[in-house]
Amino acid sequence: MTKQPTQQRARAKVRRILDTAKQLFLEGNYFEVTTNQIAREAGVSIGTLYTYFADKEAILAALLEEYDESFNDVFAHVDTQESFNLFRNDKKEWLGRLIDQLVNSEDRQFHLQIEMLARAVPAARQVQERHSERIKDLVHQCCLYYTNGGDVKNLKTLSTIIFDFTTALVDELLYTDHTSQERDRIRQSGIDSLTLIIERNIDQ
Amino acid sequence: MTKQPTQQRARAKVRRILDTAKQLFLEGNYFEVTTNQIAREAGVSIGTLYTYFADKEAILAALLEEYDESFNDVFAHVDTQESFNLFRNDKKEWLGRLIDQLVNSEDRQFHLQIEMLARAVPAARQVQERHSERIKDLVHQCCLYYTNGGDVKNLKTLSTIIFDFTTALVDELLYTDHTSQERDRIRQSGIDSLTLIIERNIDQ
Amino acid sequence: MTKQPTQQRARAKVRRILDTAKQLFLEGNYFEVTTNQIAREAGVSIGTLYTYFADKEAILAALLEEYDESFNDVFAHVDTQESFNLFRNDKKEWLGRLIDQLVNSEDRQFHLQIEMLARAVPAARQVQERHSERIKDLVHQCCLYYTNGGDVKNLKTLSTIIFDFTTALVDELLYTDHTSQERDRIRQSGIDSLTLIIERNIDQ
Amino acid sequence: MTKQPTQQRARAKVRRILDTAKQLFLEGNYFEVTTNQIAREAGVSIGTLYTYFADKEAILAALLEEYDESFNDVFAHVDTQESFNLFRNDKKEWLGRLIDQLVNSEDRQFHLQIEMLARAVPAARQVQERHSERIKDLVHQCCLYYTNGGDVKNLKTLSTIIFDFTTALVDELLYTDHTSQERDRIRQSGIDSLTLIIERNIDQ
DNA sequence: AATGAATGAGACTTCATTCAT
DNA sequence: TATGAATGAAGTCTCATTCAT
């Protein structure tokens, strides 16, 4: 875990190390980036890096923690009573907001890297699983709230499907090259499809 | 004359190296697996490993090639005129077969590892992109065949959506723990949802 | 401020590595000397060796460069107007000085090793050729200056002969065991012979 | 030492191995040529190579032995009573023949490689020293015969000088690029110079 | 004899981490 | 605290040599 440096310069250094590390991890990949490289590009000595981070994995852990916090912040906007009501009244708007939150979440750029590390680094897997669980649960809660407690078994299946399809849509929007027109069309078509699925499975 | 058995032994050795390597890559991760480890667990000397593979990346390349071939074999069963007709007449059956092919494809277990390597290893990225393209194209062709050449722009968007959702469903079935009952329910619900999307976008 | 002593230690370490390497190359031979051996005998870790030199060949390159500089320093004393005049007035003295410079050139002990490497290592060949060219050219310039521009074609042949015989004499003095009496006699006889050749070819 | 294979095919194989090895040693360098490479290019299996040669150095040893024999054959033509007489009557012709013998000696192309190996491989050094000794001795004998036992001390010095200058001339003719015109001029000028030296030191 | 697949010691090199200043 | 030279375990790969066929 990161020490709590009280001095501003220290904080700035930690910041620089983390930013540089994330940048390099994104450009290349965790295993091929060296600690000396991080220190050099962050403009600190390798010794300094190691006074703030116990080892290479601690840097990754700090980054994961930040990613986790950032996700939670973003998610808090969606996981509210107001959101439940919106789901009930305007599913398309609700889906649009959820997707935009996930897409725009600054740190979500880090998502792929975490997926890649999930297998090799336990901490990464934990974060990944926690987030999946949260989104899945949100979908589940919304449906539950909407139906006033309908058939739970079907709901579990439905929320899994909705979760999978939603994140697939988010990944398509994030990681594939599209013109902004195409992107809009895909986003809209995806939302329509998801709405269709939800309505067909819950209504009546 | 003595050559056949020799070649067979050589082939068996290469097989063992590749199997071991894949196994280790799956358990751990390409970057943390060492060539000596592969050789040791494959029961060959490090020298032998290097008489069959130029370097560590060549092992990965061979594995990727096999994965590619395996994918092509599996895919050939789906990419036929008969398949186009099935799509027209019974979308649920068609989707079920596609999903089962992808799920059962022996080598598809290697899929996640390739996604992880896609960023770091060009060969992995190529394989990944080629396969995505093929599936996406299949969906596109089927829809095109079905509509006798309807609005192509919408088709492009639709096939992207169908592709994304289908692979998301396959990944859910492959990589998440479920009881076989849950699995069946998710599979069926996914197929129903995909059918719904297709019909709503093409019919009328 | 703390930098100077650090740099000095670094310099000393590089010096020790180079000295050890040269020593080992002279005792044995470049191809059979290992980087770990150099590091061990220089009293540094293998890691340290590689922070100062990119690879084994870089050590050789540094040694070649030093040899080159040392040669140039030595040669500057001979390649002067004063030297041209001496050549005109007292060829024996001139030849004696040239030979002594080449023999005493501290680094010339490295000469044979470079000849050996010339075939295998381009950098070694370049150094060797550059030095030959310089000596050959000096002889040529001296003769030219002496004759005020006589028959150039003959001069070219003559300076080649003088160069070859002079370096052969230097090698004999350097690499063959002799009593100092023998050495003096050979040196003197060689100088006399060279003088004889020059005078017979230029005078009258 | 090479086994004495009685069968022709075996002999031919040894021949091919030796020829290939020499070729490769000349192109590259002993230390960078591998035994597998020799076997491959000689068209024999590595196993066969090792049935005829105990190890890599044994190949070199055989080559050195051949070089030695070849030198002795060539030299026998020069080291005769007739030669002594020629030396007395026509030094230029005598020198010309000696130089041509050394230059044309097919195996002399191997000379540089041996010089390079002399430091690292004792057998190479021995051959080199033996040959030097023989040439030096020939010059000495000729002078001795010519003077009917003049001042021996001076003769030793003289023969050293003549030997050094002669081999320097041979090396120049062998290893430097020249037009055949230049080559002839250098050869002639070298012979003239050597003659001059001999006559000045012995006659009167 | 001949083969060439197999061996493994050991070469070169990297990089996470330490520690004296 | 900050530094960065120094460390050396460990990784990738080569190649002289062996041995079962």
PDB file of C-alpha atoms (C1' of nucleotides) in Angstrom, chain D residues 13 46-48 52, chain E residues 1-5:
ATOM      1  CA  LYS D  13      34.745 -37.564 -46.159  1.00  0.00           C
ATOM      2  CA  ILE D  46      27.831 -34.318 -37.049  1.00  0.00           C
ATOM      3  CA  GLY D  47      28.240 -37.865 -35.775  1.00  0.00           C
ATOM      4  CA  THR D  48      30.474 -38.748 -38.689  1.00  0.00           C
ATOM      5  CA  TYR D  52      36.979 -38.884 -37.593  1.00  0.00           C
TER       6      TYR D  52
ATOM      7  C1'  DA E   1      30.378 -46.810 -39.782  1.00  0.00           C
ATOM      8  C1'  DA E   2      26.868 -43.381 -40.060  1.00  0.00           C
ATOM      9  C1'  DT E   3      23.259 -40.738 -38.302  1.00  0.00           C
ATOM     10  C1'  DG E   4      21.243 -36.622 -36.179  1.00  0.00           C
ATOM     11  C1'  DA E   5      18.228 -35.946 -32.235  1.00  0.00           C
TER      12       DA E   5
END
